[in-house]
Coordinates of C-alpha atoms in Angstrom, one line a residue:
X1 CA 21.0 -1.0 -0.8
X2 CA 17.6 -2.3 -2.1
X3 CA 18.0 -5.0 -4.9
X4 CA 17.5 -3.4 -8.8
X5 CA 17.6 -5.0 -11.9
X6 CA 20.9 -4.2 -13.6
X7 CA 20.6 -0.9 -15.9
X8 CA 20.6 -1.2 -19.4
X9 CA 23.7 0.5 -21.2
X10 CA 21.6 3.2 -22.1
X11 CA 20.1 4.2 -18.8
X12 CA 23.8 3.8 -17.3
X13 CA 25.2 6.0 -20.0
X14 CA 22.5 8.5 -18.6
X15 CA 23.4 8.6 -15.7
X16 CA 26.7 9.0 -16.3
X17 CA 26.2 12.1 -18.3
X18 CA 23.8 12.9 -15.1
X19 CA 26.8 12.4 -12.6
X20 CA 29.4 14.2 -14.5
X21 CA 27.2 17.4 -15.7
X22 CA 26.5 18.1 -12.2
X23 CA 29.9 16.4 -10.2
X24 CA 32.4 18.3 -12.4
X25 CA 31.6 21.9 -12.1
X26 CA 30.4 21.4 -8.1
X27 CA 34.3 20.1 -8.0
X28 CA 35.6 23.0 -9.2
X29 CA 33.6 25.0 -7.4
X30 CA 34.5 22.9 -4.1
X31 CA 38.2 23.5 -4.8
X32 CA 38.0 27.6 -5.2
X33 CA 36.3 27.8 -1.6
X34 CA 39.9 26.7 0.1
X35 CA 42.0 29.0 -2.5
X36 CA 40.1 32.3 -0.6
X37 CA 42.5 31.4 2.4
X38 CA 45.5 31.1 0.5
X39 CA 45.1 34.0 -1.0
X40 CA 44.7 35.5 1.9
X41 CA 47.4 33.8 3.7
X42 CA 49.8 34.4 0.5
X43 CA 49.3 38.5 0.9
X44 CA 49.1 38.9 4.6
X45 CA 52.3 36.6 5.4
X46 CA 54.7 39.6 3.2
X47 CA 53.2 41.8 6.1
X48 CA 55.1 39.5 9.0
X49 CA 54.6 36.3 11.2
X50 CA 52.8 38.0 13.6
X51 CA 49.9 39.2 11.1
X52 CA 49.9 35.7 9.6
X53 CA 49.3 34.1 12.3
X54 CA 46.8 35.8 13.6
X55 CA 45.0 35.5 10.0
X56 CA 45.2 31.8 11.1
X57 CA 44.0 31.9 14.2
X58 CA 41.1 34.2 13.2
X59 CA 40.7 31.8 9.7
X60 CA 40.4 28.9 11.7
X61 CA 37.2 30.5 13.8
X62 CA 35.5 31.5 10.8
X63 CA 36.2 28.2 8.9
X64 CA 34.4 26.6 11.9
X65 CA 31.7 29.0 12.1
X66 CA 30.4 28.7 8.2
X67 CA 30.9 24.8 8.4
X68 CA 28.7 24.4 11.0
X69 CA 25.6 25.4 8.9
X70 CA 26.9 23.9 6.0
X71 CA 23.7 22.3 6.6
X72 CA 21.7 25.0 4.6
X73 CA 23.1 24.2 1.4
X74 CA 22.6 20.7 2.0
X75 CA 18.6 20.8 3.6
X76 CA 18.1 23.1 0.7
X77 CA 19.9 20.7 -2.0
X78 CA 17.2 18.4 -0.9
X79 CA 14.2 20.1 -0.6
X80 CA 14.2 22.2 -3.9
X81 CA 15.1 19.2 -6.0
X82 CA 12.4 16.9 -4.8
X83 CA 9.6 19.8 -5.8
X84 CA 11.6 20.5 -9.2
X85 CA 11.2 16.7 -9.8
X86 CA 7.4 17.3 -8.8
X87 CA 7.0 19.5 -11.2
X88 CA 6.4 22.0 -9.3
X89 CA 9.1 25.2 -10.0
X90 CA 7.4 27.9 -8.0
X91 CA 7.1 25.9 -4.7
X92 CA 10.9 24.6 -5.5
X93 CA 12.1 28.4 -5.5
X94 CA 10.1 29.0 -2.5
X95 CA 11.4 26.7 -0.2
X96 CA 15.1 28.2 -1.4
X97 CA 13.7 31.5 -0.5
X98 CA 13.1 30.3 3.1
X99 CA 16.1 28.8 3.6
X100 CA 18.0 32.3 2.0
X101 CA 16.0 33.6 5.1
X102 CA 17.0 31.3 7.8
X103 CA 21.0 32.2 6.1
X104 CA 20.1 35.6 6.8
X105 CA 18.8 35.4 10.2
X106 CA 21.7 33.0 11.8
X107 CA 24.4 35.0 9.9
X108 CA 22.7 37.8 12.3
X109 CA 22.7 36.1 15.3
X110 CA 26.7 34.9 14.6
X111 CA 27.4 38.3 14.2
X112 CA 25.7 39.2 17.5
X113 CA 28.2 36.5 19.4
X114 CA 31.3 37.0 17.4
X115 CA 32.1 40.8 17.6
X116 CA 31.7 41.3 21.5
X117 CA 33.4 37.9 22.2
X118 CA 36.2 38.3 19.3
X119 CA 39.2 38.5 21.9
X120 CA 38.2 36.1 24.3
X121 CA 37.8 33.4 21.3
X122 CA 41.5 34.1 19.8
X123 CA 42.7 33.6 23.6
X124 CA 40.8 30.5 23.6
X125 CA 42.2 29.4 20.2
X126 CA 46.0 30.1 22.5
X127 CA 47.2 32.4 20.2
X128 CA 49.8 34.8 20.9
X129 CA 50.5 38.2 23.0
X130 CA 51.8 39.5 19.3
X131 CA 49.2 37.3 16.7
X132 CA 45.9 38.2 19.2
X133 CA 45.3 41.8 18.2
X134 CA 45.7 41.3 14.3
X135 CA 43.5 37.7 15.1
X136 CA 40.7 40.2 16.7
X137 CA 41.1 42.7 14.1
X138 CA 40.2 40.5 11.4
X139 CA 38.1 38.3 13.0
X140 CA 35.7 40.8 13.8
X141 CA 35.5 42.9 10.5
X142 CA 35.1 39.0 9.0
X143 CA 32.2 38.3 10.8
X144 CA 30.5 41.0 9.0
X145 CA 31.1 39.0 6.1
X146 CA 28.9 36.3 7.7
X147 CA 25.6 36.7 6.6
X148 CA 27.0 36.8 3.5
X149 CA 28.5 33.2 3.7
X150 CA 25.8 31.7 5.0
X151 CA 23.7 33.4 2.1
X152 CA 26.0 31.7 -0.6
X153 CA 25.9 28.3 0.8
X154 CA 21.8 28.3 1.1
X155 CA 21.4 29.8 -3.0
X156 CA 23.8 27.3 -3.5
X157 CA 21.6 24.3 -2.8
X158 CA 19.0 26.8 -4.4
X159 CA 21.0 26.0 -7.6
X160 CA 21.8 22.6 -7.1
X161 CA 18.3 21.3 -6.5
X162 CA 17.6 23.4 -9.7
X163 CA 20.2 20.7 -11.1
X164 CA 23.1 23.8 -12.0
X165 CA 26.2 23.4 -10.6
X166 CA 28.0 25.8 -13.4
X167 CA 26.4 29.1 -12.0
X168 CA 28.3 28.4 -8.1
X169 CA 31.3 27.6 -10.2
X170 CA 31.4 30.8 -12.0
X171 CA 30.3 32.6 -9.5
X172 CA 33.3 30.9 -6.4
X173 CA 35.5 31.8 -9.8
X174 CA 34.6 35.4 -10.2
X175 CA 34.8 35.9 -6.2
X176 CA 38.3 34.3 -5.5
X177 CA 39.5 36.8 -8.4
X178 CA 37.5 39.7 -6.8
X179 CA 39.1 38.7 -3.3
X180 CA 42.7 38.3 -4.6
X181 CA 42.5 41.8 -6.1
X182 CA 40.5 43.4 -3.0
X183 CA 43.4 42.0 -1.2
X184 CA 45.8 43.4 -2.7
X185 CA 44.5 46.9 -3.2
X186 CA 43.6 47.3 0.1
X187 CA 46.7 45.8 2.3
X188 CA 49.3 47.2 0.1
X189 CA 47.6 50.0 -2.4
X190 CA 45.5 51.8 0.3
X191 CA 48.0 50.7 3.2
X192 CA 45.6 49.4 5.4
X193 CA 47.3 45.9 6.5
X194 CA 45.4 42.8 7.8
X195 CA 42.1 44.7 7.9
X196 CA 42.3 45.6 4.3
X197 CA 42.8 41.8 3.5
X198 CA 39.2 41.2 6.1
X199 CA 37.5 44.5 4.5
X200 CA 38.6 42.6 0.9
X201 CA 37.1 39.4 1.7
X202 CA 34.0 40.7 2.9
X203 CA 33.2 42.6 0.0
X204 CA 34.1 39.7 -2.4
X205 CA 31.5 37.8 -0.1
X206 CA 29.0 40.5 -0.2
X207 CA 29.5 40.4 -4.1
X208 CA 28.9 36.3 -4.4
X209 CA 26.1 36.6 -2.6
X210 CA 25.0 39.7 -4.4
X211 CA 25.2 37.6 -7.7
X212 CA 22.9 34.8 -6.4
X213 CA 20.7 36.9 -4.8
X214 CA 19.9 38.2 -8.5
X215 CA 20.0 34.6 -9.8
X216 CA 17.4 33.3 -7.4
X217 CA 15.2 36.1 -7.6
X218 CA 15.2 36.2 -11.3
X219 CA 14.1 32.8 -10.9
X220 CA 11.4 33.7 -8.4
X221 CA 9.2 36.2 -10.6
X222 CA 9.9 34.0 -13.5
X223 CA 7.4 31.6 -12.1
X224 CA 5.6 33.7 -9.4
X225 CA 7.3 32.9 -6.0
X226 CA 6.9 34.9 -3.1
X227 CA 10.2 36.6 -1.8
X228 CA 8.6 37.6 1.1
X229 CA 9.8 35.8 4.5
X230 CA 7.4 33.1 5.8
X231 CA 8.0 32.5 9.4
X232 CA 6.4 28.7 8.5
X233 CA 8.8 28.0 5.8
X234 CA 11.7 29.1 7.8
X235 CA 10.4 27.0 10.7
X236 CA 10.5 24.3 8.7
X237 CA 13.7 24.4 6.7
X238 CA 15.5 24.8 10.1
X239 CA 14.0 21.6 11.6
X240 CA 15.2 20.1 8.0
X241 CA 18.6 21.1 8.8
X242 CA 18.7 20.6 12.8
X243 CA 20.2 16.7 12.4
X244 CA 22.4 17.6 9.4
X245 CA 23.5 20.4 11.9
X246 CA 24.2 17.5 14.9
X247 CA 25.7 15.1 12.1
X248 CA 28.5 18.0 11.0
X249 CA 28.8 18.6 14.8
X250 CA 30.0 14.9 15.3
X251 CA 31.9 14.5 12.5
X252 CA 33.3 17.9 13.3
X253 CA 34.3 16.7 16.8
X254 CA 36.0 13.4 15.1
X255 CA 38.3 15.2 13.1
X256 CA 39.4 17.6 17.1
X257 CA 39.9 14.1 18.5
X258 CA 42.1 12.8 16.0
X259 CA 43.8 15.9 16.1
X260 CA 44.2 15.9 19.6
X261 CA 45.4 12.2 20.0
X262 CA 48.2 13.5 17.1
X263 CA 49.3 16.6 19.3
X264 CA 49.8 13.2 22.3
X265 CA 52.0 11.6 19.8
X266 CA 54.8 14.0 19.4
X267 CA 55.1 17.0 17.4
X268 CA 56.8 15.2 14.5
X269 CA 53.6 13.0 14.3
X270 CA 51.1 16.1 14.9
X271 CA 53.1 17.9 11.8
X272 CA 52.7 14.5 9.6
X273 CA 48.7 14.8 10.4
X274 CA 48.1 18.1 9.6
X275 CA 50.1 17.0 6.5
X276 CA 47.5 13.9 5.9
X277 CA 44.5 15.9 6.5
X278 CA 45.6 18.1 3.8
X279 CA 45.3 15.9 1.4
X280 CA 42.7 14.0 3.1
X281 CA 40.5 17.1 2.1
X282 CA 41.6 17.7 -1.4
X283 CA 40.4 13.9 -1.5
X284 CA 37.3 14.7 0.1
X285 CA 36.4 17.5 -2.4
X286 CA 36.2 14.8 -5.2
X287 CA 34.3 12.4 -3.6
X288 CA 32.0 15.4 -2.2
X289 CA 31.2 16.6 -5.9
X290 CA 29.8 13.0 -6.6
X291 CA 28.0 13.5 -3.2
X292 CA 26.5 16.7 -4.4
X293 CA 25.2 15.0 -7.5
X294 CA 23.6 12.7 -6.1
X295 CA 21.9 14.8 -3.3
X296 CA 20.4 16.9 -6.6
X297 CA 19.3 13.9 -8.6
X298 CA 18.3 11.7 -6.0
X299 CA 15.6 14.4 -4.7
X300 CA 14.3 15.1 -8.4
X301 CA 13.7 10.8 -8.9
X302 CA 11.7 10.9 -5.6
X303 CA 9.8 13.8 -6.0
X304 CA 9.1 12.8 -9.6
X305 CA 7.3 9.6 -7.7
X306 CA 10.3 7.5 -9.3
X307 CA 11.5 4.9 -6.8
X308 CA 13.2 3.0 -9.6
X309 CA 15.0 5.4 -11.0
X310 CA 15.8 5.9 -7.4
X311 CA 17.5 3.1 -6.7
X312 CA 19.1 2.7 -10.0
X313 CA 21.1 6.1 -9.8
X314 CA 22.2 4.9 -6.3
X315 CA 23.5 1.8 -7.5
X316 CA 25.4 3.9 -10.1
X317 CA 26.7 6.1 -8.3
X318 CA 27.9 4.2 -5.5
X319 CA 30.1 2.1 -8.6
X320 CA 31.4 5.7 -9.4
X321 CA 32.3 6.3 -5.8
X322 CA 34.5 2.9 -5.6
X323 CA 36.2 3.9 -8.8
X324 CA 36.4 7.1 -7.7
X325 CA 38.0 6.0 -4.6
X326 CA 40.8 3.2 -5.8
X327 CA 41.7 5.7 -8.3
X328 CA 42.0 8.4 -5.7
X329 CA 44.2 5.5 -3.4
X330 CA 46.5 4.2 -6.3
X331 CA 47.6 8.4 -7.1
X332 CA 48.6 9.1 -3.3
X333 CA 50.2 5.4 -3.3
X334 CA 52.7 6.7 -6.1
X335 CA 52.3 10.4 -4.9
X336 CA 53.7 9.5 -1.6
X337 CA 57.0 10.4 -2.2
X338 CA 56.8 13.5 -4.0
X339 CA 53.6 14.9 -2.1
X340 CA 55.1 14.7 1.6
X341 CA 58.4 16.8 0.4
X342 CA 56.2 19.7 -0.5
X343 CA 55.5 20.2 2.9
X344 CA 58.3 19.1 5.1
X345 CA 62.1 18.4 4.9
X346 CA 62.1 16.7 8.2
X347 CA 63.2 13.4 8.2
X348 CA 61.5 12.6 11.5
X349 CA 57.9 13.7 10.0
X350 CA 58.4 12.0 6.6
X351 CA 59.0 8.7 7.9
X352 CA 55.7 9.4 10.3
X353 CA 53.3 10.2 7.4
X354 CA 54.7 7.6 4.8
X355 CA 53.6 4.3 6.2
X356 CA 50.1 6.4 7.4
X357 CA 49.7 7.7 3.5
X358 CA 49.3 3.8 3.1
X359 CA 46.5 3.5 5.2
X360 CA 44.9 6.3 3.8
X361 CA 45.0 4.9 0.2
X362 CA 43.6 1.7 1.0
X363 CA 40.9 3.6 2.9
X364 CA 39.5 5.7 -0.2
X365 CA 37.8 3.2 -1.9
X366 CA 35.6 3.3 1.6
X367 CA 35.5 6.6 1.8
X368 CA 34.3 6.9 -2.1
X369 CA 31.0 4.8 -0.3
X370 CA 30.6 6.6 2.0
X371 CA 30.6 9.8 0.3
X372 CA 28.2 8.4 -2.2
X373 CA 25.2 7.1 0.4
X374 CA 26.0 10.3 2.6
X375 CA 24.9 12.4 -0.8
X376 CA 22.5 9.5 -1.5
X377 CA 20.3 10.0 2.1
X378 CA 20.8 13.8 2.3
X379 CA 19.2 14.1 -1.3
X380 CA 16.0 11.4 0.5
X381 CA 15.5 13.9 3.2
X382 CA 16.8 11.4 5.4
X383 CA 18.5 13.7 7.7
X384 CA 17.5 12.0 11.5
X385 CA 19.5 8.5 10.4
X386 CA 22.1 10.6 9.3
X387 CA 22.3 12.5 13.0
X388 CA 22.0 9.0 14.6
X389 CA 24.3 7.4 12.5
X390 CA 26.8 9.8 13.2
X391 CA 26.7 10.2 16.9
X392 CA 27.1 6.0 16.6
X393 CA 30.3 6.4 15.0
X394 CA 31.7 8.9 17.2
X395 CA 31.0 6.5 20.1
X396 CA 32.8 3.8 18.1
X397 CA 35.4 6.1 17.6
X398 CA 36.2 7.9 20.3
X399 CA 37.8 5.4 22.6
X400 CA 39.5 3.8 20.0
X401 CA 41.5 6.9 18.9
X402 CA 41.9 7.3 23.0
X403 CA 43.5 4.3 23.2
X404 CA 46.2 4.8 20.3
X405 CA 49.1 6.5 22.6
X406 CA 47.8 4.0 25.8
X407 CA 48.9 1.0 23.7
X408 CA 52.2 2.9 22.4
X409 CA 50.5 3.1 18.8
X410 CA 51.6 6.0 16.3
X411 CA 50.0 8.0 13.6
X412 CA 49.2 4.7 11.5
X413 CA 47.8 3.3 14.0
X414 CA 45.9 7.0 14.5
X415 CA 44.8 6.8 10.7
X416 CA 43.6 3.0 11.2
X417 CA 41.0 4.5 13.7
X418 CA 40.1 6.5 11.3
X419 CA 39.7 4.0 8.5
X420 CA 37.6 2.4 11.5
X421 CA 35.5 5.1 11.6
X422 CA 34.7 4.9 7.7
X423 CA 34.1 1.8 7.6
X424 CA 31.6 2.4 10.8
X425 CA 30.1 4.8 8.7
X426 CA 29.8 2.7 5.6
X427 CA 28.0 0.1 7.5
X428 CA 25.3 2.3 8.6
X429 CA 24.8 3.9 5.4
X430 CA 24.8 1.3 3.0
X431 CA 22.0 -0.8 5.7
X432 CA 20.1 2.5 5.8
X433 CA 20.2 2.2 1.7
X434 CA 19.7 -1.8 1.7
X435 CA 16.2 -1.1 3.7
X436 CA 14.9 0.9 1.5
X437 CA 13.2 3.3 4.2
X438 CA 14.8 6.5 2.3
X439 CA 13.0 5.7 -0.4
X440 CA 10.0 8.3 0.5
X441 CA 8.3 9.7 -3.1
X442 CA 6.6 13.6 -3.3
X443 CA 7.1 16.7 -3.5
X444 CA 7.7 16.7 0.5
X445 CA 9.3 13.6 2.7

């Protein structure tokens, strides 16, 4: 990253308090999205295999769908912070408006595809002639819950360019409670089966995004923002969003490669990765809350016209990310041996994730970089180098991860090419950071 003069304790200490004010309650907040699922899965599986696994079938669709336009919480992140750090509050709650709009709108348009298509996606997924109706039941009274989603993830960066990260805890809090009891009241009290768990989910959604709703409009004739749609500010947050859309795309089709190559291994190794990637996640949500920090208070110091404060938060955050990560290494290091038997008591797929786990640790220290800079440039705006840098790295990636079962390699060689691919990624980022070009000041990039 650009050179700074070393912080004084005191502006480090800020920072700090900066980092773990907002990195704390986005992790908890990260960490109640995943427990939906299990919930789910937990009170479906007492109804029979076949229901469950078309709950995972029909989860995995709608886990893909949302994930895709992760990108409104993020464009948003970046967008209301830098006019909150302008000074500018009613313009900030505008622009998170627009993007509540653009939610709206594609949640619409997914709704339009999913329900007449439901059955042929859940063949297409291969599941079974006893999973596929339950898959298509739920999948399509899910999709309903949609908009919804896509709602909660653009108030979300609403809130955390507003620098409040405790108001998306409470709330992902107050819905995984509302969906656990929905669940059970409607698949067991009012006998309705795996459509009472989908019914149950989508009103918890409904309710989340009900709650911000009233959050962000609160805040918008507090300080005299429109609520009205503005086909120009919707225009524009989509083109914000359009690379951070083709960056999740690539990284989205790294992680179906290395699954792929995995299924070419064996099925011991494919049950080892899914075992990995497990934990590679939980991993990913602590790094991610220091990422999320650092998209809101990056975007305040540049539209506050603060290029030094800037770079000075960068440089702090990127030591948290590296401490962050060897910490994160040394616990699966020692975990190793207590972790893998939660899942598996094969022999055959212990001794196949073990020697991986390895790689894995020595990798998070990386991946606590990456994660940093990757928060660092979406908070900048700086969404086209993200888009570019990622399509690089799946071209580095891709035939490398091909190669693994040519040359006889296994699932550590598998989890090397993906070390590979963070490092890849680390380059780019931290020569994007070095250049200084993200460093653009205003109330707009």
């Amino acid at each position: 990253m650009t050179q700074a003069p070393v912080a004084p304790k005191a502006t480090r200490r800020r920072h700090d308090r900066e980092i773990i004010a907002l990195a704390v309650p986005a992790f908890g907040a990260l960490v109640a999205e995943p427990l939906f699922v299990l919930a789910d899965s937990a009170i479906v599986g007492h109804l029979g295999t076949a229901q469950l696994a078309g709950l995972g079938v029909a989860s995995a669709l709608l886990t893909t769908a949302v994930s895709v336009f992760v990108f409104l919480a993020y464009a948003t992140t970046a967008a209301v912070a830098r006019r909150m750090g302008a000074g500018d509050l009613p313009s900030a709650i505008r622009q998170g408006m627009d993007g509540i709009w653009l939610a709206l709108l594609l949640g619409a348009a997914v709704i339009a595809v999913v329900l007449p298509t439901a059955p042929a996606l859940v063949e297409l997924f291969g599941a079974s002639d006893t999973a596929a109706p339950y898959a298509v039941t739920y999948l399509r009274i899910s999709s309903l819950g949609i908009p919804a989603m896509l709602v909660v993830l653009a108030a979300t960066g609403v809130l955390r360019g507003l620098q409040d990260t405790r108001t998306p805890l409470y709330v992902a809090i107050g819905g995984f409670v509302a969906n656990g009891a929905l669940n059970v009241g409607l698949v067991y009290g009012a006998d309705l089966g795996i459509a009472g768990s989908a019914w149950g989910t989508v009103i918890a959604q409904c309710g989340m995004a009900a709650v911000y709703l009233y959050v962000v409009v609160r805040g918008a004739r507090r300080h005299g923002a429109s609520l009205r749609p503005d086909a120009a500010g919707i225009r524009a947050c989509a083109q914000a969003g359009a690379p951070l859309l083709v960056r999740t795309l690539s990284l989205r089709a790294i992680l179906m490669i290395a699954t792929g190559v995995a299924a070419r291994l064996g099925d011991s190794d494919v049950a080892a990765h899914q075992i990995i990637l497990s934990l590679w996640s939980l991993m990913a949500f602590a790094l991610d809350a220091i990422a999320i920090a650092g998209q809101a208070i990056i975007g305040r110091y540049l539209g506050a016209d603060d290029p030094e404060g800037a770079r000075a938060v960068c440089r702090r955050m990127v030591e948290w990310g590296i401490a962050s990560g060897c910490v994160l290494g040394l616990l699966i290091v020692l975990a190793r041996p207590l972790f893998i038997p939660l899942f598996t008591g094969d022999a055959a797929v212990q001794d196949a994730a073990l020697p991986a786990l390895v790689v894995v640790a020595l990798a998070q220290p990386v991946c606590g970089i990456v994660f940093v800079l990757d928060g660092v440039l979406m908070g900048a705006g700086d969404g086209p180098y993200l888009a570019w840098a990622m399509i690089a790295t799946l071209a580095v990636f891709t035939p490398v991860a091909l190669l693994v079962p040519a040359f006889g390699g296994g699932l550590t060689a598998l989890w090397g090419a993906m070390t590979l691919m963070m490092a890849v990624r680390m380059l780019t980022l931290w020569l994007r950071s070095r250049s200084g070009r993200w460093i653009v000041t205003g109330a707009t990039r």
